[in-house]
mmCIF file of C-alpha atoms in Angstrom:
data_model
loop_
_atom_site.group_PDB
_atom_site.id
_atom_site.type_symbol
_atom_site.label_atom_id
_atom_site.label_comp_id
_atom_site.label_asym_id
_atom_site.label_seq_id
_atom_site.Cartn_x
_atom_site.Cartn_y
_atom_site.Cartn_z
ATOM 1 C CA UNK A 1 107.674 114.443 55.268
ATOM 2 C CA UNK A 2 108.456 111.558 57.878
ATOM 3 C CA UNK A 3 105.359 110.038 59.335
ATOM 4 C CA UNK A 4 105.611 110.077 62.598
ATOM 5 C CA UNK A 5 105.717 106.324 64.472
ATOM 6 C CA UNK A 6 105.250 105.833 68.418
ATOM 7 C CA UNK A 7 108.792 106.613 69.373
ATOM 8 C CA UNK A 8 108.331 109.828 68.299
ATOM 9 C CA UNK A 9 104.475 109.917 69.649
ATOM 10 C CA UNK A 10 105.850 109.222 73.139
ATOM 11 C CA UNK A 11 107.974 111.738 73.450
ATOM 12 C CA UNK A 12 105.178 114.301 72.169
ATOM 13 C CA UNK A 13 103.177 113.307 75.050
ATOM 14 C CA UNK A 14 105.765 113.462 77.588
ATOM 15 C CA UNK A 15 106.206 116.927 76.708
ATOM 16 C CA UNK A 16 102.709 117.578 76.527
ATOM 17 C CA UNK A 17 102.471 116.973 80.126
ATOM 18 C CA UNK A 18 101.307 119.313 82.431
ATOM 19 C CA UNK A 19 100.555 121.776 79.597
ATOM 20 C CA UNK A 20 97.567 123.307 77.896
ATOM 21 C CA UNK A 21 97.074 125.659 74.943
ATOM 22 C CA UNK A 22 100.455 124.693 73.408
ATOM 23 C CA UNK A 23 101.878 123.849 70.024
ATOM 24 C CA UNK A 24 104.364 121.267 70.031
ATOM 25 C CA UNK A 25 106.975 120.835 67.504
ATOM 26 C CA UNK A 26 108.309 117.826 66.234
ATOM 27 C CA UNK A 27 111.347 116.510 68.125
ATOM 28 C CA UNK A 28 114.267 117.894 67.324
ATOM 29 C CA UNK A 29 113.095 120.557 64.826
ATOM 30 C CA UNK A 30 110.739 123.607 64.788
ATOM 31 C CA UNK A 31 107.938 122.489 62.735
ATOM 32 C CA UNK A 32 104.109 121.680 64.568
ATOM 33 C CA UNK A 33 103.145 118.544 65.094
ATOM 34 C CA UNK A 34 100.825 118.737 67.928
ATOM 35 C CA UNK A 35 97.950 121.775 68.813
ATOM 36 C CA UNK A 36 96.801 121.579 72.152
ATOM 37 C CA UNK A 37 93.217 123.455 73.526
ATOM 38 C CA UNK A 38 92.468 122.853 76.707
ATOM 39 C CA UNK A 39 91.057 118.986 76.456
ATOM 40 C CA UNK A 40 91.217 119.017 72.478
ATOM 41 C CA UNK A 41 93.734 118.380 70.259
ATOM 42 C CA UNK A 42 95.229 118.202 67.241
ATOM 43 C CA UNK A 43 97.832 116.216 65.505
ATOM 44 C CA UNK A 44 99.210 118.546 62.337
ATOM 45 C CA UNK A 45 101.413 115.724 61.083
ATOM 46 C CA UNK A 46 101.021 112.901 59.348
ATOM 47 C CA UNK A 47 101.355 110.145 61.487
ATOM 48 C CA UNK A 48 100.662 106.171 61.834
ATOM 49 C CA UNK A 49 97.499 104.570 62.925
ATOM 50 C CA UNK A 50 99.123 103.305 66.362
ATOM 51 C CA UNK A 51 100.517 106.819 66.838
ATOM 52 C CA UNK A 52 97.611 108.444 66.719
ATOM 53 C CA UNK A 53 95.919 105.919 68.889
ATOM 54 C CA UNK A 54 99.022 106.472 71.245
ATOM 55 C CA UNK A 55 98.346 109.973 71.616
ATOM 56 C CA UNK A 56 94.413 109.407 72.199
ATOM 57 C CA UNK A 57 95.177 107.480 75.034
ATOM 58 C CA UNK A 58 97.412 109.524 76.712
ATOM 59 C CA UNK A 59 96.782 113.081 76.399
ATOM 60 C CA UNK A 60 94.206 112.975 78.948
ATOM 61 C CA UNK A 61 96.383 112.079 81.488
ATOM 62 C CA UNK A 62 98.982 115.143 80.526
ATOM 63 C CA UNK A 63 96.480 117.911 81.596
ATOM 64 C CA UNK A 64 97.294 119.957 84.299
ATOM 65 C CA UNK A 65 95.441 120.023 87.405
ATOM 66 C CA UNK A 66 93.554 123.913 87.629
ATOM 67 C CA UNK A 67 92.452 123.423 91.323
ATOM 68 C CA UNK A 68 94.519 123.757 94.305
ATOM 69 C CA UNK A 69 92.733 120.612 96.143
ATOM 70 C CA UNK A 70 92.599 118.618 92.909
ATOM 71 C CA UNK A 71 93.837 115.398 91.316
ATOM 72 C CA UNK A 72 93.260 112.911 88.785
ATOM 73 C CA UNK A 73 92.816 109.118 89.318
ATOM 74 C CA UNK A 74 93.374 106.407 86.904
ATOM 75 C CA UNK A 75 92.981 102.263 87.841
ATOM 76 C CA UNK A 76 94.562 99.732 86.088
ATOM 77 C CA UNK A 77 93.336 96.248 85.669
ATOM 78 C CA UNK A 78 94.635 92.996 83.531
ATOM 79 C CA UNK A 79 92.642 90.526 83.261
ATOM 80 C CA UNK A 80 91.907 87.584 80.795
ATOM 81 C CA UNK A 81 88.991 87.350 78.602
ATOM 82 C CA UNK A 82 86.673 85.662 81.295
ATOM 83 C CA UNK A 83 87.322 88.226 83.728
ATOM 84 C CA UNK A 84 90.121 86.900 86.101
ATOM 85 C CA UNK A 85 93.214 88.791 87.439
ATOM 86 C CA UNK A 86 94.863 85.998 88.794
ATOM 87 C CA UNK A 87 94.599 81.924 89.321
ATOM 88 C CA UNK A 88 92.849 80.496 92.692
ATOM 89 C CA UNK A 89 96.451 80.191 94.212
ATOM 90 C CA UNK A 90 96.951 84.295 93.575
ATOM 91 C CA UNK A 91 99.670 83.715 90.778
ATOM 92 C CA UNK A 92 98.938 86.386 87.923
ATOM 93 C CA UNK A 93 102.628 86.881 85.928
ATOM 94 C CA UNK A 94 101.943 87.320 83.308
ATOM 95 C CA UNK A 95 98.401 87.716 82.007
ATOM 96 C CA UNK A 96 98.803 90.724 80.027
ATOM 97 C CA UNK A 97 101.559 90.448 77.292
ATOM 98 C CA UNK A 98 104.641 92.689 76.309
ATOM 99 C CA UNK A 99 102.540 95.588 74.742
ATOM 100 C CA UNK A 100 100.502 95.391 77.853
ATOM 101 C CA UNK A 101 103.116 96.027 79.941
ATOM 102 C CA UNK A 102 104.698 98.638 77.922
ATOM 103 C CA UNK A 103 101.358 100.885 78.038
ATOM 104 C CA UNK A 104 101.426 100.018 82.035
ATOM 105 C CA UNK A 105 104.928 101.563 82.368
ATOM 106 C CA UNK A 106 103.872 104.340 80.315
ATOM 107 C CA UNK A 107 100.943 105.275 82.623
ATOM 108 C CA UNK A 108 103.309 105.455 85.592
ATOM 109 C CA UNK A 109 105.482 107.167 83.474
ATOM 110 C CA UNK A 110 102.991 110.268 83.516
ATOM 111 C CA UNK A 111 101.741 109.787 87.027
ATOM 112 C CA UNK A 112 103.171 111.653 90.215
ATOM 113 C CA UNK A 113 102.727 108.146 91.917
ATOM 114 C CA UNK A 114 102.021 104.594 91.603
ATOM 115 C CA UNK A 115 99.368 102.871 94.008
ATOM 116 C CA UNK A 116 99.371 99.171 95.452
ATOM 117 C CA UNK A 117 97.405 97.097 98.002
ATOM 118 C CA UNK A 118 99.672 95.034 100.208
ATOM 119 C CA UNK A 119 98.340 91.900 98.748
ATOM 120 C CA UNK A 120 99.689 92.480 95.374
ATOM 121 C CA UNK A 121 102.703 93.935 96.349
ATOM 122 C CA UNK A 122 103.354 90.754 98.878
ATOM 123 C CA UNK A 123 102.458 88.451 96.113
ATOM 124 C CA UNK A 124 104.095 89.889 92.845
ATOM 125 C CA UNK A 125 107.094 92.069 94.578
ATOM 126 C CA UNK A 126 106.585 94.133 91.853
ATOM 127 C CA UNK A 127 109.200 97.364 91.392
ATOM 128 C CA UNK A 128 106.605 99.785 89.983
ATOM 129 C CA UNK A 129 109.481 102.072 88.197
ATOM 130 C CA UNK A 130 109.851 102.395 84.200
ATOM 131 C CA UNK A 131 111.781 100.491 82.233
ATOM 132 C CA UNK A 132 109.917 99.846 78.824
ATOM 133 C CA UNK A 133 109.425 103.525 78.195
ATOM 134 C CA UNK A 134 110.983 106.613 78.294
ATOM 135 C CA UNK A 135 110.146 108.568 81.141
ATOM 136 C CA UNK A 136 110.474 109.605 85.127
ATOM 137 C CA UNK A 137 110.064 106.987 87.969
ATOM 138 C CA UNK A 138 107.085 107.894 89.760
ATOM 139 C CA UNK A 139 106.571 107.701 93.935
ATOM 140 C CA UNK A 140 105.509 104.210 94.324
ATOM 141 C CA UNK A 141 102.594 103.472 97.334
ATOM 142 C CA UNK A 142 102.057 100.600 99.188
ATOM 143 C CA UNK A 143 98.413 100.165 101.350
ATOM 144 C CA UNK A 144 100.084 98.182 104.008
ATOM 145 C CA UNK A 145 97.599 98.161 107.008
ATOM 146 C CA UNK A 146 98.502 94.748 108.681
ATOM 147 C CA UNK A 147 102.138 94.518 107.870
ATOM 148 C CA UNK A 148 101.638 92.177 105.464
ATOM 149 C CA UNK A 149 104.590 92.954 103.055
ATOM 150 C CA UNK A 150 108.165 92.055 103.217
ATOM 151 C CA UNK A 151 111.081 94.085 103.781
ATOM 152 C CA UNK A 152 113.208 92.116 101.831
ATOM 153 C CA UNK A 153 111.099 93.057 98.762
ATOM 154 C CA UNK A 154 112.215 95.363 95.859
ATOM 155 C CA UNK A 155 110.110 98.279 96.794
ATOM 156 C CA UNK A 156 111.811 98.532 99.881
ATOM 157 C CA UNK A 157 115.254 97.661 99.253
ATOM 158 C CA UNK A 158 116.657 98.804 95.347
ATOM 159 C CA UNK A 159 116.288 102.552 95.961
ATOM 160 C CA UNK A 160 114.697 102.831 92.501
ATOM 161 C CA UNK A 161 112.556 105.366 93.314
ATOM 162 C CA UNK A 162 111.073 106.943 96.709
ATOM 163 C CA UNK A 163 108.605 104.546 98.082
ATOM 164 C CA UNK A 164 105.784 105.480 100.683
ATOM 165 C CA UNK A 165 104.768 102.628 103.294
ATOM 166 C CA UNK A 166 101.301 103.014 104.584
ATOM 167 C CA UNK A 167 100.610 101.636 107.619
ATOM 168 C CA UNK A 168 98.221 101.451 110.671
ATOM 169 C CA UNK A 169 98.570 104.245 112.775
ATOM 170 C CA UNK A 170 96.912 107.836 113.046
ATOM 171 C CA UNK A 171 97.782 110.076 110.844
ATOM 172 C CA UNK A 172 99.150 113.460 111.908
ATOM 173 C CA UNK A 173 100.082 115.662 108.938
ATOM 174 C CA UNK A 174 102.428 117.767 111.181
ATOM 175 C CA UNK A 175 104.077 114.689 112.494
ATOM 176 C CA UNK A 176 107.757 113.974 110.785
ATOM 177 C CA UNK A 177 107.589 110.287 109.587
ATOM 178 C CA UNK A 178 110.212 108.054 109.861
ATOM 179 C CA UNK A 179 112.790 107.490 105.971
ATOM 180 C CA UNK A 180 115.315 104.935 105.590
ATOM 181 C CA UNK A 181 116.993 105.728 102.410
ATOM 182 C CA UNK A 182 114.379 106.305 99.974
ATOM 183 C CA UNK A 183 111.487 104.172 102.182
ATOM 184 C CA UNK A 184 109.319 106.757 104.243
ATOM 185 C CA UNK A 185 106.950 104.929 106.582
ATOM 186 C CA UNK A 186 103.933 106.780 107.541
ATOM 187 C CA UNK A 187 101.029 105.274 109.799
ATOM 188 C CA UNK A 188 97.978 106.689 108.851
ATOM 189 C CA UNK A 189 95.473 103.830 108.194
ATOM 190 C CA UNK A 190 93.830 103.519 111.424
ATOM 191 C CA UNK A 191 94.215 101.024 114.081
ATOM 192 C CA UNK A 192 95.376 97.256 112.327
ATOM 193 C CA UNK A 193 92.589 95.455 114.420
ATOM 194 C CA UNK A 194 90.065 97.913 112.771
ATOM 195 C CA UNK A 195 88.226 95.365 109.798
ATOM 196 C CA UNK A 196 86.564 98.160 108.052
ATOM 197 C CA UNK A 197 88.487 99.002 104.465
ATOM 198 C CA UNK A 198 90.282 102.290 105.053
ATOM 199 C CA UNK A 199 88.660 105.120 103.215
ATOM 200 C CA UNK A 200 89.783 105.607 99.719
ATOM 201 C CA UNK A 201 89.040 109.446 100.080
ATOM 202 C CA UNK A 202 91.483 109.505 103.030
ATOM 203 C CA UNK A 203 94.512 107.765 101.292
ATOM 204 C CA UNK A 204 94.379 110.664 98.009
ATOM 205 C CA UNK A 205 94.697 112.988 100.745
ATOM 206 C CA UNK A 206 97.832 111.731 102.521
ATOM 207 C CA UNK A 207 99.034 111.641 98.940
ATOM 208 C CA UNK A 208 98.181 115.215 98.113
ATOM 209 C CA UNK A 209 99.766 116.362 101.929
ATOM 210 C CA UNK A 210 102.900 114.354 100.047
ATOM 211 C CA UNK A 211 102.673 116.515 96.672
ATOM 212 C CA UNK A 212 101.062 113.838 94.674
ATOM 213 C CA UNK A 213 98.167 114.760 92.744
ATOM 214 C CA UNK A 214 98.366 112.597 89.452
ATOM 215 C CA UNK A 215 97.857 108.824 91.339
ATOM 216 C CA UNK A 216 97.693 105.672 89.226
ATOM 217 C CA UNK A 217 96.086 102.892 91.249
ATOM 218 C CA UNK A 218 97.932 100.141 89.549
ATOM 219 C CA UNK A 219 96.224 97.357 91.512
ATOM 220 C CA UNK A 220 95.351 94.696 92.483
ATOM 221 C CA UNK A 221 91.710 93.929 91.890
ATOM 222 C CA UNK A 222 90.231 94.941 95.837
ATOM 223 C CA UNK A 223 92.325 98.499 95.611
ATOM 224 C CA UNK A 224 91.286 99.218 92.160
ATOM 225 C CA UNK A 225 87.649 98.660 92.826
ATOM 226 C CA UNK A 226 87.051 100.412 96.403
ATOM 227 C CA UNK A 227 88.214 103.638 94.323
ATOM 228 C CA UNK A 228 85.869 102.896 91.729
ATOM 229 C CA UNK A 229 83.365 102.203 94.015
ATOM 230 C CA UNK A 230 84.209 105.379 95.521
ATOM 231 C CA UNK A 231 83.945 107.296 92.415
ATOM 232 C CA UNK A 232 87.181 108.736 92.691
ATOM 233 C CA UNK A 233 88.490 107.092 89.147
ATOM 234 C CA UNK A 234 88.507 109.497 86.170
ATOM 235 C CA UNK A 235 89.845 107.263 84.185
ATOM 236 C CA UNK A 236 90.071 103.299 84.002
ATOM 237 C CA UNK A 237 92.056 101.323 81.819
ATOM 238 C CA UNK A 238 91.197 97.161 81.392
ATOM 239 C CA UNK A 239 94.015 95.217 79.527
ATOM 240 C CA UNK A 240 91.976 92.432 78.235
ATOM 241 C CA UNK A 241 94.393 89.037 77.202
ATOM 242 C CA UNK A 242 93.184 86.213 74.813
ATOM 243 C CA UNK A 243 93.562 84.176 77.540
ATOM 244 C CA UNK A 244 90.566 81.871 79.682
ATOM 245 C CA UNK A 245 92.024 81.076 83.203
ATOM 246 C CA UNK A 246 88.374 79.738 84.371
ATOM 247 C CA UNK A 247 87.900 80.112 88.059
ATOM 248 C CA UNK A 248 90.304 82.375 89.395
ATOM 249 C CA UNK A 249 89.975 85.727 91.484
ATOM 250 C CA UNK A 250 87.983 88.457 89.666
ATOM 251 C CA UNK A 251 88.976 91.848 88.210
ATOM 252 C CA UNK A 252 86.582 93.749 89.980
ATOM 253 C CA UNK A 253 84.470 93.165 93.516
ATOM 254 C CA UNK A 254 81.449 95.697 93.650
ATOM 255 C CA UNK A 255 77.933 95.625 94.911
ATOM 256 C CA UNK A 256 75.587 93.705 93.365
ATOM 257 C CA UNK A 257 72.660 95.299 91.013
ATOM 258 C CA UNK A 258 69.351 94.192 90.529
ATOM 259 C CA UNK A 259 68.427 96.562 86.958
ATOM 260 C CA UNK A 260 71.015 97.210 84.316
ATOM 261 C CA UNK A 261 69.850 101.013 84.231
ATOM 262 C CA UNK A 262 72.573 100.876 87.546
ATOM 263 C CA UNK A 263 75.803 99.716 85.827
ATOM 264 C CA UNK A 264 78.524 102.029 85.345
ATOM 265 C CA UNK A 265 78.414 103.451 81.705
ATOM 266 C CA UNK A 266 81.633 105.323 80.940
ATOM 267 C CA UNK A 267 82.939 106.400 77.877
ATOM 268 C CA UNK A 268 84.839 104.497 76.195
ATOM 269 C CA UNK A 269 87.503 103.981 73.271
ATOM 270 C CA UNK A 270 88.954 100.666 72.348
ATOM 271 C CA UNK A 271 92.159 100.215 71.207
ATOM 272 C CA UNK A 272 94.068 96.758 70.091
ATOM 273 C CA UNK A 273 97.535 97.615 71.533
ATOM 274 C CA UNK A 274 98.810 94.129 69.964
ATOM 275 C CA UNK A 275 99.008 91.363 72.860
ATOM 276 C CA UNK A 276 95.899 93.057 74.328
ATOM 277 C CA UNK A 277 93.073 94.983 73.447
ATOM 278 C CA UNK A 278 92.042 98.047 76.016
ATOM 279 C CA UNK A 279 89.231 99.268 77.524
ATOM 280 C CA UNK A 280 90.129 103.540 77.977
ATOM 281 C CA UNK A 281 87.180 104.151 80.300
ATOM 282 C CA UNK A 282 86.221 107.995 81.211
ATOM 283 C CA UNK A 283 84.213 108.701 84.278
ATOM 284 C CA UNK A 284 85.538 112.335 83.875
ATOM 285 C CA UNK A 285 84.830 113.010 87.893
ATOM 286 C CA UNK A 286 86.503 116.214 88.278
ATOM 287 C CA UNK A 287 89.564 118.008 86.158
ATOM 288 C CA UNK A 288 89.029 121.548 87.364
#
């Protein structure tokens, strides 16, 4: 009997998504390879080490959403061992390396869509689609309050994938927003002289108006921490590189604590995906 490697892990889990109580055979044939319970599991193959640890990982985020008004949220954050996403001057490509990246494109992968903050999608003009893994393209979300991003960028001009531009404005759920090509533009961030942050809560539901329930907030540092802050993360994964940058902007910006018996405390697993090791935080907020 074949032992099953990641390939064949990967494509497991993509067809573990969205289902529960399931036996899934091995690709291509009829035999089991993978039991699933509710949020157990059970691999009934024999497979490799990094497999397995494949399939921890991502199972979580295949489970299907029981409530009508649900979702699930998972951040993303890369930083270097002494805690910095990016240089003073804002450059950050790349601190994670290629394994890191792979597992990134793999959580979008699984996602119904793929949040940024305007400042890292202004900075990096990243494409947010995937192309180191097997798998759909999700809806890709830019925060955009001030205008900040350009048009010329690739999330607004190579018709990858749909895109959704957030912008100031009130937000009228009955209101038809304005598309060009796959770009849909819809102001709903309050007015751009307004300096208070716009409420996390408020941009899942514009999502979820928009069909998108599964939301990966992919970054940067500011986004990914006002939904932790928040609690709205179920999950958070840190891609830690053997790398020291030294001063530099900082993975996370929350409120200062004066007792330890106030930190967050998720679970956690840690897993050495090769160029990076990985923090697979659960704050298990809400599944049902």
């Amino acid at each position: 009997m074949a032992t099953l490697d990641t390939d064949t892990a990967w494509k497991l889990i993509l067809n573990a998504s969205n289902r529960s109580n399931v036996t899934l055979p091995l690709p291509g044939t009829s035999q089991p390879a993978l039991r699933i319970n509710g949020k157990s599991w059970e691999l009934v193959h024999q497979a490799t080490e990094d497999a397995r640890n494949l399939i921890s990982l991502f199972l979580p985020l295949c489970q299907p959403i029981k409530r009508p008004a649900g979702n699930h949220v998972i951040g993303q954050l890369g930083q270097s061992l002494d805690g910095r996403i990016a240089t003073v001057t804002g450059c950050s490509r790349f601190i994670n390396g290629d394994d890191g990246i792979t597992h990134l494109h793999r959580i979008r992968a699984l996602c119904d869509a793929v949040v940024v903050g305007a400042g890292t999608a202004a900075t990096d003009n990243p494409r947010l689609t995937v192309r180191r893994a097997n798998g759909p393209n999700p809806t890709r979300v830019v925060i955009d309050r001030h205008g900040r991003v350009p048009t010329s960028h690739h999330l607004f001009t190579d018709n990858a994938a749909p895109t959704l531009h957030l912008v100031a404005g009130e937000y009228d759920p009955a209101q038809k927003p304005a598309r060009i090509g796959q770009v849909t533009t819809i102001p709903c961030l309050g007015a751009a002289d307004d300096p208070s942050p716009v409420p996390p809560e408020h941009i899942l539901q514009v999502l979820q108006d928009y069909g998108l329930r599964k939301i990966f907030i992919e970054g940067g540092g500011v986004t990914v921490s006002s939904f932790l802050k928040a609690g709205l993360l179920d999950r958070l994964h840190v891609m830690v590189a053997p790398m020291i940058i030294g001063s530099g902007r900082p993975a996370f910006s929350l409120p200062e604590i004066d007792q330890l018996d106030d930190a967050l405390r998720p679970r956690a697993q840690l897993v050495n995906l090769g160029s990076d090791m990985l923090f697979d935080l659960a704050f298990e907020r809400r599944w049902n």
